[in-house]
CSV table of C-alpha atoms in Angstrom, one decimal:
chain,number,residue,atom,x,y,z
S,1,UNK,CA,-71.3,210.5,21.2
S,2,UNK,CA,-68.4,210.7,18.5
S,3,UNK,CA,-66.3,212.1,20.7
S,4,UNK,CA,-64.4,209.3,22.2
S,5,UNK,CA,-62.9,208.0,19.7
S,6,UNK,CA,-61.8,211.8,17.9
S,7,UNK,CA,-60.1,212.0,21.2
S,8,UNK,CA,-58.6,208.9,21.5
S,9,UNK,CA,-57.2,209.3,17.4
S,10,UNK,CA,-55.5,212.7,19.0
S,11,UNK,CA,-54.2,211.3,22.1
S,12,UNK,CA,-52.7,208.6,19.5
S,13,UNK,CA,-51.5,211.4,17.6
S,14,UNK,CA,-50.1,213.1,20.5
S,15,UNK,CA,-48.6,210.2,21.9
S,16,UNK,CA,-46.7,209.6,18.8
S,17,UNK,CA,-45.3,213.5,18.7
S,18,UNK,CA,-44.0,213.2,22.1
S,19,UNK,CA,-40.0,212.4,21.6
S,20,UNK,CA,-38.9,209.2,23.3
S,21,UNK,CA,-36.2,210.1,26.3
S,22,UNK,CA,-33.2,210.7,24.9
S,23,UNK,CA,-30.5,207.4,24.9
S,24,UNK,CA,-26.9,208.5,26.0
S,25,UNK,CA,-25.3,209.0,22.7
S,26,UNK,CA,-23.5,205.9,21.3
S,27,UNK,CA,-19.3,206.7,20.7
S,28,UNK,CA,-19.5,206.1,16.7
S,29,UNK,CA,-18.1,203.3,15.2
S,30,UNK,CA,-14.8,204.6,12.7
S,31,UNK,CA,-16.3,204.4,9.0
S,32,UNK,CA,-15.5,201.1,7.5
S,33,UNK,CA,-14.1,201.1,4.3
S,34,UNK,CA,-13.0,204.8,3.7
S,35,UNK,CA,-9.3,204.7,3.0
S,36,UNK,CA,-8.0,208.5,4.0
S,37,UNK,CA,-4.2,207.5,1.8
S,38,UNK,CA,-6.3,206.9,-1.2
S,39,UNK,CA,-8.9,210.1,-0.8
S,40,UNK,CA,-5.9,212.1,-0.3
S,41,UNK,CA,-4.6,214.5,2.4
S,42,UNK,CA,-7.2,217.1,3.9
S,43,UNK,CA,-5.3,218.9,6.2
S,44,UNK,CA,-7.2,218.4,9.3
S,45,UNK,CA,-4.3,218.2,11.7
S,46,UNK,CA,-2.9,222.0,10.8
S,47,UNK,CA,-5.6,223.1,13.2
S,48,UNK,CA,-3.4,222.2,16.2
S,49,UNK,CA,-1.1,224.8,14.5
S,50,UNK,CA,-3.5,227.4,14.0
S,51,UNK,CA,-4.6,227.4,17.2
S,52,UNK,CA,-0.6,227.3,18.4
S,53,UNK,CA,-0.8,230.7,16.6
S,54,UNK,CA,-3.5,232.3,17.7
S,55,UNK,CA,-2.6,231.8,21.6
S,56,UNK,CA,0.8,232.7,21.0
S,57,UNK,CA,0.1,236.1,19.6
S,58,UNK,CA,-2.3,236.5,22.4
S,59,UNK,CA,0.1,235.5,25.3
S,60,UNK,CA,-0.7,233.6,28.4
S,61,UNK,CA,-2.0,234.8,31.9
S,62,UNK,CA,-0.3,233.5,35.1
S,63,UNK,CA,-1.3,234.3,38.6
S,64,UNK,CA,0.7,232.4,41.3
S,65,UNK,CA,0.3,233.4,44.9
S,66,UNK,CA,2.4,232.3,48.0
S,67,UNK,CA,1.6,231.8,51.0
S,68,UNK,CA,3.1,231.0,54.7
S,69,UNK,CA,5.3,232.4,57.3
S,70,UNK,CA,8.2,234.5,56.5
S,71,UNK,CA,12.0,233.1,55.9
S,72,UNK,CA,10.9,229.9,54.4
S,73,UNK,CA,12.1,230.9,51.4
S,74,UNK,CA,8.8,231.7,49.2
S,75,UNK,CA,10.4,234.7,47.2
S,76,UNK,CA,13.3,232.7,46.5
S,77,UNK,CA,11.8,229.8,45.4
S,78,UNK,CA,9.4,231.0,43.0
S,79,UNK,CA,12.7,233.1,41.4
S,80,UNK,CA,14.2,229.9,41.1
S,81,UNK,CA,11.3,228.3,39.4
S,82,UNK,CA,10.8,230.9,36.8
S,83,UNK,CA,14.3,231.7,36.7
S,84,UNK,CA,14.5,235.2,36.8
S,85,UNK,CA,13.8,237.9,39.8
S,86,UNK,CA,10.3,238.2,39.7
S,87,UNK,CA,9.2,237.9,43.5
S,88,UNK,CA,9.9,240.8,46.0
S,89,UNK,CA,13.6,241.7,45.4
S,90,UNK,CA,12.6,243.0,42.0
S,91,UNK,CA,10.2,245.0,43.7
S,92,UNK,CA,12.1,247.2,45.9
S,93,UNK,CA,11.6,245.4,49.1
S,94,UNK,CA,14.9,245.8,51.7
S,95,UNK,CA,15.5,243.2,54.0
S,96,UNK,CA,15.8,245.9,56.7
S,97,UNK,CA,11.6,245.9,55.9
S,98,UNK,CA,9.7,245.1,58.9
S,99,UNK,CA,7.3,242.4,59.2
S,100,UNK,CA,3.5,244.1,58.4
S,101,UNK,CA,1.4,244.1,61.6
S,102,UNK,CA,-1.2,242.4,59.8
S,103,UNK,CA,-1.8,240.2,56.1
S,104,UNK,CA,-0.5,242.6,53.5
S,105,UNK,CA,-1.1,241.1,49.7
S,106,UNK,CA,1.7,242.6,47.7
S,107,UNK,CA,1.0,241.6,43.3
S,108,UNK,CA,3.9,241.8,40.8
S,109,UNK,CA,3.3,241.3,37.1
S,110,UNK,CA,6.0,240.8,34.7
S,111,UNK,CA,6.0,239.7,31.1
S,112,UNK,CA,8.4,235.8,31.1
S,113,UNK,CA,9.2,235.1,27.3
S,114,UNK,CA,10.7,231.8,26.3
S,115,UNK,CA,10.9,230.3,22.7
S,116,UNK,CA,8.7,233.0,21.4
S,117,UNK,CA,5.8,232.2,23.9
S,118,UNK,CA,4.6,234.8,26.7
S,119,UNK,CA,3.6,235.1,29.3
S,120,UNK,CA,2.5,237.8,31.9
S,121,UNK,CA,2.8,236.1,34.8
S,122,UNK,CA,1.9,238.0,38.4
S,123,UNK,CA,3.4,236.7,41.7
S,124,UNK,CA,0.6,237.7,44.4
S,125,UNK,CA,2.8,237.7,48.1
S,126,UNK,CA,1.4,237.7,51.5
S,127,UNK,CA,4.0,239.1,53.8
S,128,UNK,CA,3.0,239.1,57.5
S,129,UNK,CA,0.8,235.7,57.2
S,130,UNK,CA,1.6,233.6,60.4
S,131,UNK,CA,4.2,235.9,61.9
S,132,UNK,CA,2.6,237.4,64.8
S,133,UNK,CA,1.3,236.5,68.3
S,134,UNK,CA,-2.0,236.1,67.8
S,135,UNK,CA,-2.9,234.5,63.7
S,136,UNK,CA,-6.7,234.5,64.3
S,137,UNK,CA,-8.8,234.7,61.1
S,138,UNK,CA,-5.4,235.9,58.9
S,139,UNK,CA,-6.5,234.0,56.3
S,140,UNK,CA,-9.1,236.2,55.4
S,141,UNK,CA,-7.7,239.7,53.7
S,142,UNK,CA,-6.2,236.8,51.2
S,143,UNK,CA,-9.9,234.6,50.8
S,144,UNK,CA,-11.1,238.3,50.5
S,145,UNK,CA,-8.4,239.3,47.7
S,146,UNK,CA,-9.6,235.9,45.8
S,147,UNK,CA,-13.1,236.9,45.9
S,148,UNK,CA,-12.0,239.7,44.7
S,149,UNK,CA,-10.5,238.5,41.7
S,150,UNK,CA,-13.6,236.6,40.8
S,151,UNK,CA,-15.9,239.1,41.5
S,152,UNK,CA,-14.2,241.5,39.0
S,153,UNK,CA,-14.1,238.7,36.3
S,154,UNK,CA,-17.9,238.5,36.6
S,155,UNK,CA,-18.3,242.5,36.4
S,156,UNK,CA,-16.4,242.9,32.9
S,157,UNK,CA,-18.2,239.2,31.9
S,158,UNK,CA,-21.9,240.7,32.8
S,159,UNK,CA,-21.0,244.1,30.7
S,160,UNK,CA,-23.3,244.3,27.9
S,161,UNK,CA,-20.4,245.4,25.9
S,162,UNK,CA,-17.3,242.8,27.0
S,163,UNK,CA,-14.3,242.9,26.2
S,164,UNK,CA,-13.0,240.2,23.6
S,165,UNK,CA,-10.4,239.3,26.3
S,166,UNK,CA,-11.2,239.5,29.7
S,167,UNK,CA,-7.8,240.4,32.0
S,168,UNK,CA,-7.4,237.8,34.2
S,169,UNK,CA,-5.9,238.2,37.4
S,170,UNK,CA,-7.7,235.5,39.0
S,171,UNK,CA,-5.5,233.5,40.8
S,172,UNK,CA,-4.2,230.1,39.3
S,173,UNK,CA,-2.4,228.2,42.1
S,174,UNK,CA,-1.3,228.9,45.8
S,175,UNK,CA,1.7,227.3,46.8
S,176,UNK,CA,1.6,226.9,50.6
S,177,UNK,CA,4.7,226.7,52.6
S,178,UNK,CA,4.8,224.6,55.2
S,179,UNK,CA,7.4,224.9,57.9
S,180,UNK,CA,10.0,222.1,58.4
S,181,UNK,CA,9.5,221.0,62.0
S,182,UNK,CA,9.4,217.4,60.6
S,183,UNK,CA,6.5,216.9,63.4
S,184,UNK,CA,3.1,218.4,62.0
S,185,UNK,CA,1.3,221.0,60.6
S,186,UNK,CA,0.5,223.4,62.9
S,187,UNK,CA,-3.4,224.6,63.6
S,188,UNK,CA,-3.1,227.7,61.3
S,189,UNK,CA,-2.2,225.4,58.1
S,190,UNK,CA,-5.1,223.4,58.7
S,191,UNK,CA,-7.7,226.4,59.2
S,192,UNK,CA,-5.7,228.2,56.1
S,193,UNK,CA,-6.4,225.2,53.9
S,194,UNK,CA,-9.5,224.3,55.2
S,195,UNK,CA,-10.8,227.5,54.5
S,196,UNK,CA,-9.0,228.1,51.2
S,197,UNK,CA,-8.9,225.0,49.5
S,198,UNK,CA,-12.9,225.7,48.6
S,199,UNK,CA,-11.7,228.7,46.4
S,200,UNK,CA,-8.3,228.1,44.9
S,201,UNK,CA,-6.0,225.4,44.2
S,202,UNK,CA,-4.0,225.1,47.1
S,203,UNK,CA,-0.3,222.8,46.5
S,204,UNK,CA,1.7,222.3,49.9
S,205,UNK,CA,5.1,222.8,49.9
S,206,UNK,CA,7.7,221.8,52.8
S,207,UNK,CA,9.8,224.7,52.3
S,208,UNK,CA,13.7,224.6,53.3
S,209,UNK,CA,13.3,220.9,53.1
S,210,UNK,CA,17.5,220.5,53.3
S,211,UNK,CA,16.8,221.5,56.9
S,212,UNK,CA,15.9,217.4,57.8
S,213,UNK,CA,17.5,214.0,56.9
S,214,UNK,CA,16.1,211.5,54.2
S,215,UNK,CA,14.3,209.6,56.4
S,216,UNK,CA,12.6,212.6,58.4
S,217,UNK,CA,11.6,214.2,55.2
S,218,UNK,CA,9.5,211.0,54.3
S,219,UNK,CA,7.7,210.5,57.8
S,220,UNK,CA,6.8,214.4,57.7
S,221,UNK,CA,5.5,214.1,53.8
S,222,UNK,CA,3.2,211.1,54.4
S,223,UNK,CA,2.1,212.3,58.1
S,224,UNK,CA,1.0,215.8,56.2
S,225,UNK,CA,-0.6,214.1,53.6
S,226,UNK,CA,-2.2,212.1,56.5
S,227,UNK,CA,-3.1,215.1,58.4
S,228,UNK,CA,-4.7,216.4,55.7
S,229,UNK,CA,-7.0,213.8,54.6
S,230,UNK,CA,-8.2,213.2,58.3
S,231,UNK,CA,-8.9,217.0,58.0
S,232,UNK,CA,-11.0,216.6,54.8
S,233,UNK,CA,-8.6,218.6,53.0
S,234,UNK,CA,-8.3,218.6,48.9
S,235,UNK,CA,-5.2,220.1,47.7
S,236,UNK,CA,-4.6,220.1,43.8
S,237,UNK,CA,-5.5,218.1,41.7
S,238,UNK,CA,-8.3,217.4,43.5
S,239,UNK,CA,-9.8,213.9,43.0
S,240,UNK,CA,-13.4,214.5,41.5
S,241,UNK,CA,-11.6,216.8,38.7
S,242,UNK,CA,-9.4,214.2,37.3
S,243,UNK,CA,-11.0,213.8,34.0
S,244,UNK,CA,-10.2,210.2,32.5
S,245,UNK,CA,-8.1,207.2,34.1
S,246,UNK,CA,-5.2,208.7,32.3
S,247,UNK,CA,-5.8,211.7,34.6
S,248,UNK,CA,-6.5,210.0,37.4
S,249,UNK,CA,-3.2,207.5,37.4
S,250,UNK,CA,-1.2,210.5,37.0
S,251,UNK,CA,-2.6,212.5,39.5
S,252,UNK,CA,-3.0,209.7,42.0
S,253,UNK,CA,0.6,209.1,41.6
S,254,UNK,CA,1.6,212.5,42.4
S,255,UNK,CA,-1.1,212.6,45.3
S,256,UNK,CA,0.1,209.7,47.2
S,257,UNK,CA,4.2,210.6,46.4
S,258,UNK,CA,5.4,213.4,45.7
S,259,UNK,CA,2.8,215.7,48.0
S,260,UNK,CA,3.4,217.5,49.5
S,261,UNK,CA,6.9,218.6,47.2
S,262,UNK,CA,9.7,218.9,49.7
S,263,UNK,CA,11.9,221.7,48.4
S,264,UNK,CA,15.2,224.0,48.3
S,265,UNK,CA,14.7,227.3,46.6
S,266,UNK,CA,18.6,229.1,45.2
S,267,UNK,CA,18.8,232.2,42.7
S,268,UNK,CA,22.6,231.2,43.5
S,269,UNK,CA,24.7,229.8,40.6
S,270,UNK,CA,27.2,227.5,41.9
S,271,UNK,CA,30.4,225.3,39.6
S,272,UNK,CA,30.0,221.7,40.0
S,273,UNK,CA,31.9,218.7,38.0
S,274,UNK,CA,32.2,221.3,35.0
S,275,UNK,CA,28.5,222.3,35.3
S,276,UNK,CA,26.8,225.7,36.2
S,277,UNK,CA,23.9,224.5,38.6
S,278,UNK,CA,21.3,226.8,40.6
S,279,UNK,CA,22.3,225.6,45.1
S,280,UNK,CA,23.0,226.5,48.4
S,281,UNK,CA,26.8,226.2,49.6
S,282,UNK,CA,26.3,224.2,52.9
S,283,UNK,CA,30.3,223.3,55.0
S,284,UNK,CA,29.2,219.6,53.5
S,285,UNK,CA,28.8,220.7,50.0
S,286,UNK,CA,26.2,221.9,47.4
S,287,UNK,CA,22.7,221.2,47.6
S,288,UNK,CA,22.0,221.3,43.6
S,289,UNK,CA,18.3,222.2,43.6
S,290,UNK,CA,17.7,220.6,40.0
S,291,UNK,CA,18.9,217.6,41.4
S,292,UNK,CA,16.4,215.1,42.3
S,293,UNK,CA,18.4,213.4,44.6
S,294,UNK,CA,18.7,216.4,46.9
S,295,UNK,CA,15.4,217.9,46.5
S,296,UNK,CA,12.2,217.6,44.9
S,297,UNK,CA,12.2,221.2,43.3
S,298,UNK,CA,12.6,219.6,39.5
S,299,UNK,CA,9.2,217.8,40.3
S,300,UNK,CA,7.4,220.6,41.8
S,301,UNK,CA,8.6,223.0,38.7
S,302,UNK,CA,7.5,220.2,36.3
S,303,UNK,CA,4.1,219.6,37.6
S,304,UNK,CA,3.4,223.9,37.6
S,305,UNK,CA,4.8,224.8,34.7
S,306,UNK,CA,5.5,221.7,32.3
S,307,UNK,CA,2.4,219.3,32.9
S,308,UNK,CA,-0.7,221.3,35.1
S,309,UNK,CA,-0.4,225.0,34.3
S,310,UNK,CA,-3.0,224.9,31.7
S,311,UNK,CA,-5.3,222.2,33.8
S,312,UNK,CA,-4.8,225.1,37.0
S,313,UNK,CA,-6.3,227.9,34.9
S,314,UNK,CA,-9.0,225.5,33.6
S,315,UNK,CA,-9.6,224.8,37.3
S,316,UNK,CA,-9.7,228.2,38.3
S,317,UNK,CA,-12.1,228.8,35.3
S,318,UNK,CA,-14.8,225.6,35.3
S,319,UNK,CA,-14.9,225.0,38.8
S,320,UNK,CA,-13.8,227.8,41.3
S,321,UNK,CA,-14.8,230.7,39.3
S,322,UNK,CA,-17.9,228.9,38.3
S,323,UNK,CA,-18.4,228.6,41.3
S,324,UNK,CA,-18.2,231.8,43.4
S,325,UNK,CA,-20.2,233.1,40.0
S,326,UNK,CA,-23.2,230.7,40.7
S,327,UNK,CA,-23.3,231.5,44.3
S,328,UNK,CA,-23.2,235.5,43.5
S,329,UNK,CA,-26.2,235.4,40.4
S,330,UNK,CA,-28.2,233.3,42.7
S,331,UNK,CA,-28.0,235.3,45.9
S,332,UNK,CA,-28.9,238.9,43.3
S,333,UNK,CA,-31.8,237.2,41.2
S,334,UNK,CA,-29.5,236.3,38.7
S,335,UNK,CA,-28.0,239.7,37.9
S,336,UNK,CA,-25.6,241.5,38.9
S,337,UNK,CA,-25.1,244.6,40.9
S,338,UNK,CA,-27.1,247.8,39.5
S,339,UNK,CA,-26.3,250.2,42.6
S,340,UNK,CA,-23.4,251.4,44.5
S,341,UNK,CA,-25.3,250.5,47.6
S,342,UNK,CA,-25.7,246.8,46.4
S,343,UNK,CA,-21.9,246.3,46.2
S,344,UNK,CA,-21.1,247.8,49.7
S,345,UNK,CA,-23.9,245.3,51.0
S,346,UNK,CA,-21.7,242.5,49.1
S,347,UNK,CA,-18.6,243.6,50.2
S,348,UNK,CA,-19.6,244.2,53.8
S,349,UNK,CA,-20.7,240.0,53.4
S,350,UNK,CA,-17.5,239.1,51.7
């Protein structure tokens, strides 16, 4: 007869264990009172520096793949962004070359150093994408070369014994070139970047962009950027990824102008007013590629190199990678391959 109101003491007792739901956490209010000039200097902003020099003795990783037709100028432009031969030419490859019958995905790593920071940056080319008669599904030896990428990531990161450093040849950014007709893109862009866009940050380009007047370079940017939201198209920086309003004003600004970047690649060193300048010689006069007026190269070089490199390999890292890894663990029980015959099964899906 006792016993009801034992249990009811313990359900009290219980009830008072159990932790309330968790409130979101409240941002801190700064510490009244404490004045840092009189307690002295601590030395809490050298840390910027010591991780400045940790990365640097470690160098960077920089995958960059491009993408579209051939003679719009994708070698040449991404030597003129970095500077330096580092696409193709380098390589080997004669122009006498004939077009591959089918998607060919040539990499070339070199080591870039500037100011004492390097980098080991790997140009990824897909010669023969979009040049023949029939283009059916020639998207996928390059979805299939991504997947690739990721899926070796995920093999050295499952290892029970990991390297400290992962190589990382996943790749970054694809710059897509998109052919100058100044009408619209054609049904191959679309399926590439529909396809695509899912597993790697795609940028459009409108290559050769000295190829149409002022005003037909604007009506072709804002009809692509049309085209592509009809389509249900993200390009980078995608919208749900922009991480704070900073973020997002910059990135809107860059989605609703500058995209796609209409651009003139040169490795061609040219005099003008006194000045040494990268262009093309045209009977009218130089196109300077640096020079905003004349091309939107200076933005496009900006926005991959000195303002979104690092936010394209976080990208690739939190969301795409993240991504494909999910996807893999959850369709193998959460673990990764233990047989050979496991893998072909995967690859034969892929």
């Amino acid at each position: 007869p006792h016993a009801g109101p034992v249990e009811n003491k313990n359900e009290a007792a219980m009830s008072e264990l159990v932790p309330e739901p968790r409130q979101k956490p409240v941002v801190p209010m700064k510490p009244i009172g404490i004045n840092t000039s009189l307690l002295g200097y601590i030395g809490i902003d050298t840390i910027i520096e010591q991780m400045r020099k940790k990365t640097m003795k470690t160098g960077f990783d920089f995958n960059i793949m491009v993408v579209g037709q051939s003679g719009l100028g994708k070698s040449t432009l991404v030597n003129t962004l970095f500077k330096s031969q580092v696409s193709r030419k380098s390589s080997g490859w004669s122009r006498e070359e004939k077009i591959p019958k089918t998607v060919e995905i040539k990499a070339i790593g070199h080591v870039i150093e500037e100011g004492g920071v390097k980098m080991k940056l790997t140009v990824i080319d897909t010669p023969g994408f979009g040049d023949q008669i029939n283009n059916e599904n020639c998207w996928e030896p390059i979805e299939k070369y991504i997947n690739e990428q990721y899926e070796k990531f995920l093999k050295e990161e499952v290892n029970i014994a990991r390297k400290k450093r992962i190589p990382d040849t996943r790749v970054h950014c694809c710059l897509y070139f998109i052919s100058p007709t100044g009408h619209s893109l054609r049904p191959l862009d679309l399926e590439f970047m529909k396809h695509l866009s899912k597993v790697v940050n795609i940028i459009p380009v409108i290559a050769k962009a000295d190829t149409m007047t002022l005003e037909e370079k604007t009506e072709f940017k804002q009809r692509v950027r049309k085209e592509l939201e009809v389509n249900g198209i993200e390009f980078y920086p995608q919208k749900e990824f922009d991480e704070d309003l900073e973020d997002k004003t910059e990135n809107d600004k860059i989605r609703q102008e500058s995209m796609p970047f209409a651009v003139v690649g040169s490795d061609k060193e040219y005099q003008v007013n006194g000045k040494r300048v990268l262009g093309r010689k045209t009977p009218w006069g130089i196109i300077e590629v640096e020079n905003l007026n004349h091309c939107e190269f200076a933005l496009l070089r900006d926005f991959v190199i000195r303002t979104h490199l690092q936010d394209l390999k976080e990208v690739t890292h939190n969301i795409h990678y993240e991504t494909y890894r999910a996807k893999r663990l959850n369709g193998n029980g959460g673990l990764p391959p233990m047989t050979v015959e496991t893998e072909e099964k995967h690859e034969s899906n892929l």
